[in-house]
mmCIF file of C-alpha atoms and ligand atoms in Angstrom:
data_model
loop_
_atom_site.group_PDB
_atom_site.id
_atom_site.type_symbol
_atom_site.label_atom_id
_atom_site.label_comp_id
_atom_site.label_asym_id
_atom_site.label_seq_id
_atom_site.Cartn_x
_atom_site.Cartn_y
_atom_site.Cartn_z
ATOM 1 C CA UNK S 1 67.936 169.529 154.169
ATOM 2 C CA UNK S 2 69.972 166.776 155.927
ATOM 3 C CA UNK S 3 73.150 165.707 154.062
ATOM 4 C CA UNK S 4 71.619 161.998 154.402
ATOM 5 C CA UNK S 5 68.652 163.211 152.477
ATOM 6 C CA UNK S 6 70.514 164.969 149.863
ATOM 7 C CA UNK S 7 72.021 161.718 148.769
ATOM 8 C CA UNK S 8 69.420 160.358 146.615
ATOM 9 C CA UNK S 9 70.029 163.465 144.459
ATOM 10 C CA UNK S 10 73.481 162.273 143.759
ATOM 11 C CA UNK S 11 72.881 158.651 143.724
ATOM 12 C CA UNK S 12 72.348 157.074 140.053
ATOM 13 C CA UNK S 13 70.853 153.481 140.499
ATOM 14 C CA UNK S 14 69.834 153.221 137.117
ATOM 15 C CA UNK S 15 71.820 155.047 134.347
ATOM 16 C CA UNK S 16 69.392 154.531 131.485
ATOM 17 C CA UNK S 17 68.269 158.302 131.268
ATOM 18 C CA UNK S 18 71.246 159.733 132.944
ATOM 19 C CA UNK S 19 71.907 163.605 131.949
ATOM 20 C CA UNK S 20 75.218 164.818 133.006
ATOM 21 C CA UNK S 21 74.081 168.399 132.194
ATOM 22 C CA UNK S 22 71.425 168.199 134.911
ATOM 23 C CA UNK S 23 74.186 167.688 137.334
ATOM 24 C CA UNK S 24 75.715 171.003 138.547
ATOM 25 C CA UNK S 25 79.341 171.316 139.795
ATOM 26 C CA UNK S 26 78.829 173.960 141.938
ATOM 27 C CA UNK S 27 75.598 172.697 143.970
ATOM 28 C CA UNK S 28 75.876 173.055 147.911
ATOM 29 C CA UNK S 29 71.968 172.755 148.487
ATOM 30 C CA UNK S 30 72.294 175.415 151.213
ATOM 31 C CA UNK S 31 74.885 173.698 153.178
ATOM 32 C CA UNK S 32 77.624 176.364 154.038
ATOM 33 C CA UNK S 33 81.462 175.526 154.437
ATOM 34 C CA UNK S 34 81.568 175.945 158.146
ATOM 35 C CA UNK S 35 78.635 173.828 158.768
ATOM 36 C CA UNK S 36 80.077 171.188 156.369
ATOM 37 C CA UNK S 37 83.220 171.118 157.875
ATOM 38 C CA UNK S 38 81.624 170.365 161.494
ATOM 39 C CA UNK S 39 79.468 167.719 159.642
ATOM 40 C CA UNK S 40 82.361 166.018 158.146
ATOM 41 C CA UNK S 41 84.267 165.765 161.833
ATOM 42 C CA UNK S 42 80.960 164.070 163.156
ATOM 43 C CA UNK S 43 80.516 162.069 159.949
ATOM 44 C CA UNK S 44 84.248 160.855 160.303
ATOM 45 C CA UNK S 45 83.621 159.579 163.919
ATOM 46 C CA UNK S 46 80.327 157.608 162.704
ATOM 47 C CA UNK S 47 82.574 156.223 159.921
ATOM 48 C CA UNK S 48 85.189 154.950 162.421
ATOM 49 C CA UNK S 49 82.229 153.308 164.678
ATOM 50 C CA UNK S 50 80.759 151.445 161.890
ATOM 51 C CA UNK S 51 84.314 150.259 160.432
ATOM 52 C CA UNK S 52 85.001 148.929 163.892
ATOM 53 C CA UNK S 53 82.215 146.491 163.471
ATOM 54 C CA UNK S 54 82.795 145.970 159.767
ATOM 55 C CA UNK S 55 86.337 144.938 160.706
ATOM 56 C CA UNK S 56 85.138 142.876 163.752
ATOM 57 C CA UNK S 57 82.575 141.023 161.787
ATOM 58 C CA UNK S 58 84.812 140.081 158.595
ATOM 59 C CA UNK S 59 81.904 139.400 156.347
ATOM 60 C CA UNK S 60 81.440 142.419 153.963
ATOM 61 C CA UNK S 61 84.018 144.323 152.003
ATOM 62 C CA UNK S 62 83.644 147.964 151.012
ATOM 63 C CA UNK S 63 85.216 149.167 147.594
ATOM 64 C CA UNK S 64 85.283 152.833 147.032
ATOM 65 C CA UNK S 65 86.022 153.818 143.599
ATOM 66 C CA UNK S 66 86.897 157.390 142.855
ATOM 67 C CA UNK S 67 87.019 158.901 139.653
ATOM 68 C CA UNK S 68 87.179 162.508 138.275
ATOM 69 C CA UNK S 69 89.444 164.835 136.199
ATOM 70 C CA UNK S 70 92.509 165.765 137.506
ATOM 71 C CA UNK S 71 92.447 168.192 140.421
ATOM 72 C CA UNK S 72 88.619 167.119 141.139
ATOM 73 C CA UNK S 73 89.713 166.425 144.495
ATOM 74 C CA UNK S 74 90.235 162.516 144.606
ATOM 75 C CA UNK S 75 92.991 162.922 147.016
ATOM 76 C CA UNK S 76 91.361 165.238 149.376
ATOM 77 C CA UNK S 77 88.702 162.734 149.588
ATOM 78 C CA UNK S 78 90.724 160.119 150.700
ATOM 79 C CA UNK S 79 92.578 162.447 153.399
ATOM 80 C CA UNK S 80 89.503 163.946 154.951
ATOM 81 C CA UNK S 81 86.756 161.527 154.697
ATOM 82 C CA UNK S 82 89.105 158.478 155.886
ATOM 83 C CA UNK S 83 90.611 160.447 158.446
ATOM 84 C CA UNK S 84 89.046 158.513 161.445
ATOM 85 C CA UNK S 85 89.373 155.085 159.925
ATOM 86 C CA UNK S 86 91.721 152.662 161.507
ATOM 87 C CA UNK S 87 94.612 152.280 158.808
ATOM 88 C CA UNK S 88 94.722 148.630 159.591
ATOM 89 C CA UNK S 89 91.312 147.938 158.073
ATOM 90 C CA UNK S 90 91.922 150.276 155.193
ATOM 91 C CA UNK S 91 93.786 149.904 151.675
ATOM 92 C CA UNK S 92 94.242 152.440 149.315
ATOM 93 C CA UNK S 93 95.486 151.961 145.631
ATOM 94 C CA UNK S 94 96.067 154.545 142.897
ATOM 95 C CA UNK S 95 96.151 153.468 139.555
ATOM 96 C CA UNK S 96 98.140 155.348 136.934
ATOM 97 C CA UNK S 97 99.431 154.163 133.496
ATOM 98 C CA UNK S 98 99.652 150.348 133.396
ATOM 99 C CA UNK S 99 102.947 148.921 133.633
ATOM 100 C CA UNK S 100 104.335 146.109 131.294
ATOM 101 C CA UNK S 101 103.302 143.390 133.381
ATOM 102 C CA UNK S 102 99.845 144.887 133.805
ATOM 103 C CA UNK S 103 99.359 145.279 130.154
ATOM 104 C CA UNK S 104 100.245 141.469 129.563
ATOM 105 C CA UNK S 105 96.909 140.877 131.414
ATOM 106 C CA UNK S 106 93.328 141.366 131.105
ATOM 107 C CA UNK S 107 92.049 144.722 131.904
ATOM 108 C CA UNK S 108 90.403 143.917 135.141
ATOM 109 C CA UNK S 109 93.574 142.074 136.389
ATOM 110 C CA UNK S 110 95.740 144.701 137.898
ATOM 111 C CA UNK S 111 92.648 146.091 140.073
ATOM 112 C CA UNK S 112 91.306 142.531 141.072
ATOM 113 C CA UNK S 113 94.566 142.014 142.695
ATOM 114 C CA UNK S 114 94.023 144.641 145.139
ATOM 115 C CA UNK S 115 90.355 144.109 146.119
ATOM 116 C CA UNK S 116 89.585 144.511 149.626
ATOM 117 C CA UNK S 117 89.288 141.472 151.935
ATOM 118 C CA UNK S 118 86.133 140.798 153.910
ATOM 119 C CA UNK S 119 86.109 143.393 156.629
ATOM 120 C CA UNK S 120 88.295 145.777 154.881
ATOM 121 C CA UNK S 121 87.725 149.260 153.159
ATOM 122 C CA UNK S 122 89.327 149.491 149.686
ATOM 123 C CA UNK S 123 89.789 152.494 148.082
ATOM 124 C CA UNK S 124 90.749 152.785 144.469
ATOM 125 C CA UNK S 125 92.130 156.204 143.508
ATOM 126 C CA UNK S 126 91.115 155.747 139.632
ATOM 127 C CA UNK S 127 90.254 152.278 138.509
ATOM 128 C CA UNK S 128 89.343 149.772 135.684
ATOM 129 C CA UNK S 129 87.027 152.562 134.687
ATOM 130 C CA UNK S 130 90.028 154.145 132.972
ATOM 131 C CA UNK S 131 89.816 151.603 130.461
ATOM 132 C CA UNK S 132 86.524 153.096 129.364
ATOM 133 C CA UNK S 133 87.692 156.833 129.752
ATOM 134 C CA UNK S 134 91.360 157.774 129.186
ATOM 135 C CA UNK S 135 91.558 154.609 126.906
ATOM 136 C CA UNK S 136 88.558 155.772 124.975
ATOM 137 C CA UNK S 137 89.397 159.290 124.801
ATOM 138 C CA UNK S 138 92.863 157.938 123.305
ATOM 139 C CA UNK S 139 92.201 154.940 121.430
ATOM 140 C CA UNK S 140 95.592 154.527 120.194
ATOM 141 C CA UNK S 141 96.435 153.128 123.996
ATOM 142 C CA UNK S 142 94.333 150.036 122.841
ATOM 143 C CA UNK S 143 97.323 149.239 120.719
ATOM 144 C CA UNK S 144 99.626 148.743 123.609
ATOM 145 C CA UNK S 145 97.076 146.264 125.205
ATOM 146 C CA UNK S 146 98.284 143.585 122.672
ATOM 147 C CA UNK S 147 94.781 142.427 122.060
ATOM 148 C CA UNK S 148 94.189 139.771 119.473
ATOM 149 C CA UNK S 149 93.046 142.040 116.458
ATOM 150 C CA UNK S 150 89.964 140.293 115.653
ATOM 151 C CA UNK S 151 89.034 141.054 119.366
ATOM 152 C CA UNK S 152 88.937 144.783 118.734
ATOM 153 C CA UNK S 153 86.185 146.179 117.108
ATOM 154 C CA UNK S 154 83.752 149.194 117.196
ATOM 155 C CA UNK S 155 81.918 147.059 119.848
ATOM 156 C CA UNK S 156 84.689 147.219 122.466
ATOM 157 C CA UNK S 157 83.435 149.851 124.768
ATOM 158 C CA UNK S 158 80.102 148.169 124.779
ATOM 159 C CA UNK S 159 81.652 144.985 125.712
ATOM 160 C CA UNK S 160 84.031 146.502 128.299
ATOM 161 C CA UNK S 161 80.782 147.819 129.975
ATOM 162 C CA UNK S 162 79.317 144.431 129.772
ATOM 163 C CA UNK S 163 82.286 142.992 131.487
ATOM 164 C CA UNK S 164 82.283 145.782 134.166
ATOM 165 C CA UNK S 165 78.910 145.131 135.024
ATOM 166 C CA UNK S 166 79.159 141.286 135.241
ATOM 167 C CA UNK S 167 82.309 141.992 137.315
ATOM 168 C CA UNK S 168 80.378 144.367 139.775
ATOM 169 C CA UNK S 169 77.550 141.927 140.055
ATOM 170 C CA UNK S 170 79.953 139.081 140.920
ATOM 171 C CA UNK S 171 81.470 141.362 143.686
ATOM 172 C CA UNK S 172 78.129 142.379 145.010
ATOM 173 C CA UNK S 173 76.966 138.664 145.098
ATOM 174 C CA UNK S 174 80.273 137.634 146.989
ATOM 175 C CA UNK S 175 79.893 140.289 149.689
ATOM 176 C CA UNK S 176 81.855 143.213 148.340
ATOM 177 C CA UNK S 177 79.805 146.483 148.535
ATOM 178 C CA UNK S 178 80.763 148.803 145.561
ATOM 179 C CA UNK S 179 80.401 152.554 146.036
ATOM 180 C CA UNK S 180 81.446 154.718 143.065
ATOM 181 C CA UNK S 181 82.034 158.573 142.993
ATOM 182 C CA UNK S 182 82.265 160.750 140.164
ATOM 183 C CA UNK S 183 83.814 163.743 141.327
ATOM 184 C CA UNK S 184 81.983 166.435 138.983
ATOM 185 C CA UNK S 185 84.276 169.294 138.665
ATOM 186 C CA UNK S 186 83.820 172.292 136.218
ATOM 187 C CA UNK S 187 86.171 173.247 133.437
ATOM 188 C CA UNK S 188 86.651 176.583 135.064
ATOM 189 C CA UNK S 189 87.291 175.226 138.589
ATOM 190 C CA UNK S 190 89.959 172.916 137.192
ATOM 191 C CA UNK S 191 91.750 175.683 135.673
ATOM 192 C CA UNK S 192 91.746 177.443 139.118
ATOM 193 C CA UNK S 193 93.170 174.444 140.815
ATOM 194 C CA UNK S 194 95.645 174.187 138.182
ATOM 195 C CA UNK S 195 96.686 177.784 138.710
ATOM 196 C CA UNK S 196 96.975 177.253 142.600
ATOM 197 C CA UNK S 197 99.093 174.180 141.863
ATOM 198 C CA UNK S 198 101.443 176.255 139.838
ATOM 199 C CA UNK S 199 101.617 179.147 142.085
ATOM 200 C CA UNK S 200 101.892 177.154 145.496
ATOM 201 C CA UNK S 201 105.462 175.198 146.148
ATOM 202 C CA UNK S 202 103.698 172.816 148.242
ATOM 203 C CA UNK S 203 101.344 171.830 145.563
ATOM 204 C CA UNK S 204 103.525 172.255 142.492
ATOM 205 C CA UNK S 205 104.623 168.651 142.681
ATOM 206 C CA UNK S 206 101.092 167.407 141.896
ATOM 207 C CA UNK S 207 100.854 169.214 138.576
ATOM 208 C CA UNK S 208 101.916 167.331 135.408
ATOM 209 C CA UNK S 209 102.318 168.566 131.961
ATOM 210 C CA UNK S 210 100.228 165.835 130.713
ATOM 211 C CA UNK S 211 97.141 167.186 132.759
ATOM 212 C CA UNK S 212 96.923 170.190 130.510
ATOM 213 C CA UNK S 213 96.963 167.811 127.434
ATOM 214 C CA UNK S 214 93.857 165.915 128.885
ATOM 215 C CA UNK S 215 92.185 169.205 129.797
ATOM 216 C CA UNK S 216 92.270 170.208 126.289
ATOM 217 C CA UNK S 217 89.928 166.939 125.576
ATOM 218 C CA UNK S 218 87.468 167.909 128.204
ATOM 219 C CA UNK S 219 84.313 167.428 126.072
ATOM 220 C CA UNK S 220 85.426 164.082 125.119
ATOM 221 C CA UNK S 221 86.117 163.176 128.462
ATOM 222 C CA UNK S 222 82.960 164.511 129.668
ATOM 223 C CA UNK S 223 80.943 162.525 127.002
ATOM 224 C CA UNK S 224 82.892 159.463 128.177
ATOM 225 C CA UNK S 225 82.021 160.035 131.694
ATOM 226 C CA UNK S 226 78.516 160.210 130.929
ATOM 227 C CA UNK S 227 78.542 157.255 128.767
ATOM 228 C CA UNK S 228 80.157 155.311 131.620
ATOM 229 C CA UNK S 229 77.595 156.421 134.120
ATOM 230 C CA UNK S 230 74.658 155.395 131.892
ATOM 231 C CA UNK S 231 76.167 152.012 131.131
ATOM 232 C CA UNK S 232 77.392 150.850 134.576
ATOM 233 C CA UNK S 233 74.944 152.421 137.279
ATOM 234 C CA UNK S 234 73.018 149.782 139.026
ATOM 235 C CA UNK S 235 71.264 149.680 142.449
ATOM 236 C CA UNK S 236 74.118 146.984 143.673
ATOM 237 C CA UNK S 237 76.868 149.253 142.399
ATOM 238 C CA UNK S 238 75.583 152.924 141.930
ATOM 239 C CA UNK S 239 77.316 155.956 140.897
ATOM 240 C CA UNK S 240 77.370 159.018 142.912
ATOM 241 C CA UNK S 241 77.711 162.199 140.795
ATOM 242 C CA UNK S 242 79.243 164.350 143.449
ATOM 243 C CA UNK S 243 79.264 168.267 142.717
ATOM 244 C CA UNK S 244 83.242 168.787 143.241
ATOM 245 C CA UNK S 245 83.645 172.599 142.768
ATOM 246 C CA UNK S 246 83.487 172.867 146.506
ATOM 247 C CA UNK S 247 85.900 170.543 148.277
ATOM 248 C CA UNK S 248 84.173 170.743 151.565
ATOM 249 C CA UNK S 249 80.675 169.652 150.130
ATOM 250 C CA UNK S 250 82.229 166.927 147.947
ATOM 251 C CA UNK S 251 83.910 165.453 150.981
ATOM 252 C CA UNK S 252 80.661 165.687 153.038
ATOM 253 C CA UNK S 253 78.744 163.973 150.407
ATOM 254 C CA UNK S 254 81.149 160.882 150.133
ATOM 255 C CA UNK S 255 81.248 160.571 153.685
ATOM 256 C CA UNK S 256 77.464 160.550 154.043
ATOM 257 C CA UNK S 257 77.242 158.256 151.241
ATOM 258 C CA UNK S 258 79.779 155.595 153.091
ATOM 259 C CA UNK S 259 77.750 155.797 156.168
ATOM 260 C CA UNK S 260 74.489 155.165 154.288
ATOM 261 C CA UNK S 261 76.206 152.304 152.627
ATOM 262 C CA UNK S 262 77.459 150.783 156.105
ATOM 263 C CA UNK S 263 74.440 151.452 157.954
ATOM 264 C CA UNK S 264 72.363 149.477 155.455
ATOM 265 C CA UNK S 265 74.696 146.463 156.066
ATOM 266 C CA UNK S 266 73.369 146.146 159.714
ATOM 267 C CA UNK S 267 76.864 145.328 161.215
ATOM 268 C CA UNK S 268 77.507 144.130 164.579
ATOM 269 C CA UNK S 269 80.257 142.790 166.757
ATOM 270 C CA UNK S 270 80.198 138.993 166.454
ATOM 271 C CA UNK S 271 78.234 137.464 169.155
ATOM 272 C CA UNK S 272 80.175 135.012 171.565
ATOM 273 C CA UNK S 273 78.325 131.804 172.048
ATOM 274 C CA UNK S 274 77.372 130.982 175.665
ATOM 275 C CA UNK S 275 79.937 128.167 176.517
ATOM 276 C CA UNK S 276 82.626 130.494 175.194
ATOM 277 C CA UNK S 277 81.261 133.303 177.204
ATOM 278 C CA UNK S 278 81.413 130.697 180.302
ATOM 279 C CA UNK S 279 84.899 130.037 179.517
ATOM 280 C CA UNK S 280 85.673 133.813 179.234
ATOM 281 C CA UNK S 281 84.227 134.624 182.719
ATOM 282 C CA UNK S 282 86.406 131.847 184.142
ATOM 283 C CA UNK S 283 89.440 133.211 182.610
ATOM 284 C CA UNK S 284 88.523 136.691 184.054
ATOM 285 C CA UNK S 285 88.097 135.277 187.650
ATOM 286 C CA UNK S 286 91.529 133.558 186.936
ATOM 287 C CA UNK S 287 93.227 136.938 186.031
ATOM 288 C CA UNK S 288 91.504 138.591 188.897
ATOM 289 C CA UNK S 289 92.881 136.085 191.532
ATOM 290 C CA UNK S 290 96.487 136.343 190.016
ATOM 291 C CA UNK S 291 98.952 137.837 192.142
ATOM 292 C CA UNK S 292 101.301 140.564 190.920
ATOM 293 C CA UNK S 293 105.004 138.999 190.138
HETATM 294 P P1 AMP Z 27 97.311 160.741 138.380
HETATM 295 O O1 AMP Z 27 96.064 160.289 139.046
HETATM 296 O O2 AMP Z 27 97.238 162.143 138.705
HETATM 297 O O3 AMP Z 27 98.261 160.136 139.209
HETATM 298 O O4 AMP Z 27 97.435 160.276 136.854
HETATM 299 C C1 AMP Z 27 97.402 159.072 136.791
HETATM 300 C C2 AMP Z 27 96.961 158.980 135.108
HETATM 301 O O5 AMP Z 27 97.016 157.685 134.586
HETATM 302 C C3 AMP Z 27 95.998 159.734 134.544
HETATM 303 O O6 AMP Z 27 96.216 160.731 133.585
HETATM 304 C C4 AMP Z 27 95.105 158.477 134.140
HETATM 305 O O7 AMP Z 27 94.208 158.626 133.094
HETATM 306 C C5 AMP Z 27 96.175 157.560 133.648
HETATM 307 N N1 AMP Z 27 95.459 155.988 133.706
HETATM 308 C C6 AMP Z 27 95.179 155.379 134.773
HETATM 309 N N2 AMP Z 27 94.802 154.271 134.207
HETATM 310 C C7 AMP Z 27 95.043 154.224 132.758
HETATM 311 C C8 AMP Z 27 94.990 152.885 131.873
HETATM 312 N N3 AMP Z 27 94.389 151.843 132.160
HETATM 313 N N4 AMP Z 27 95.776 153.261 130.580
HETATM 314 C C9 AMP Z 27 96.158 154.575 130.393
HETATM 315 N N5 AMP Z 27 96.210 155.570 131.215
HETATM 316 C C10 AMP Z 27 95.781 155.486 132.334
HETATM 317 MG MG1 MG Z 28 97.133 164.162 138.243
#
């Protein structure tokens, strides 16, 4: 099966009946590592060509959201999928624990200020979705958010999903295409990657003691992720649930999803109008006739 055809297996347009257990973390659908790596090289070239048009046209913006447990491969996706992209048209932002200033604002503020401009690709390495993930798993974090007490009730997660859906609909209506990826890694593969991080000096810096604390809450995280996908998958802002036990497969699927989305925008270079074209021809002639100094 072609990777482009595989996409619809992973894309959740409507989350109502979403079942995370039906999505296998180790799936590769018959693609092998070598083939995937070759396909990724050609996908990166196609992304670069499409990005040139996106940048020249300056109408659409692309927002890529990456979510997943620690070591799920978010950084690797950014490094490998975007390898051919012109850095001038691309911004990456990582969101960790919020600062005092960020906590003094509503929960969509800190990411809003980093939304991509028209013509650009913005990548969020974690996002406002942490507000219904880590904060849901550790509800005591809500206390630090200094919300008026009467606004915090049991309905808070449902309300946050409503706000996120409204926000993403607003982005879609303003010309920002939102693509969301949940990198679906298994508990066993995370263990292996943590061990690798501990063993290899070049990877050790990536390991944080907090990662093990979060790992202990694995089931709570999976429940929060499943609920998030159910509540916030829409045709205009789908979630892709990407098998993440094989990095090379994850990267290929994310690349193909980006290509599919960019192609759907029917991007083209801006057309030059006839009078300007004439003027350009005149300038060309003048340049040709110029003598070297
Ligand atoms: P890393 O991506 O490994 O640098 O880790 C960033 C950490 O920040 C993760 O443990 C996230 O869960 C945490 N984080 C991100 N956003 C928030 C948030 N809004 N509130 C609390 N913790 C967050
Ligand atoms: Mg981490």
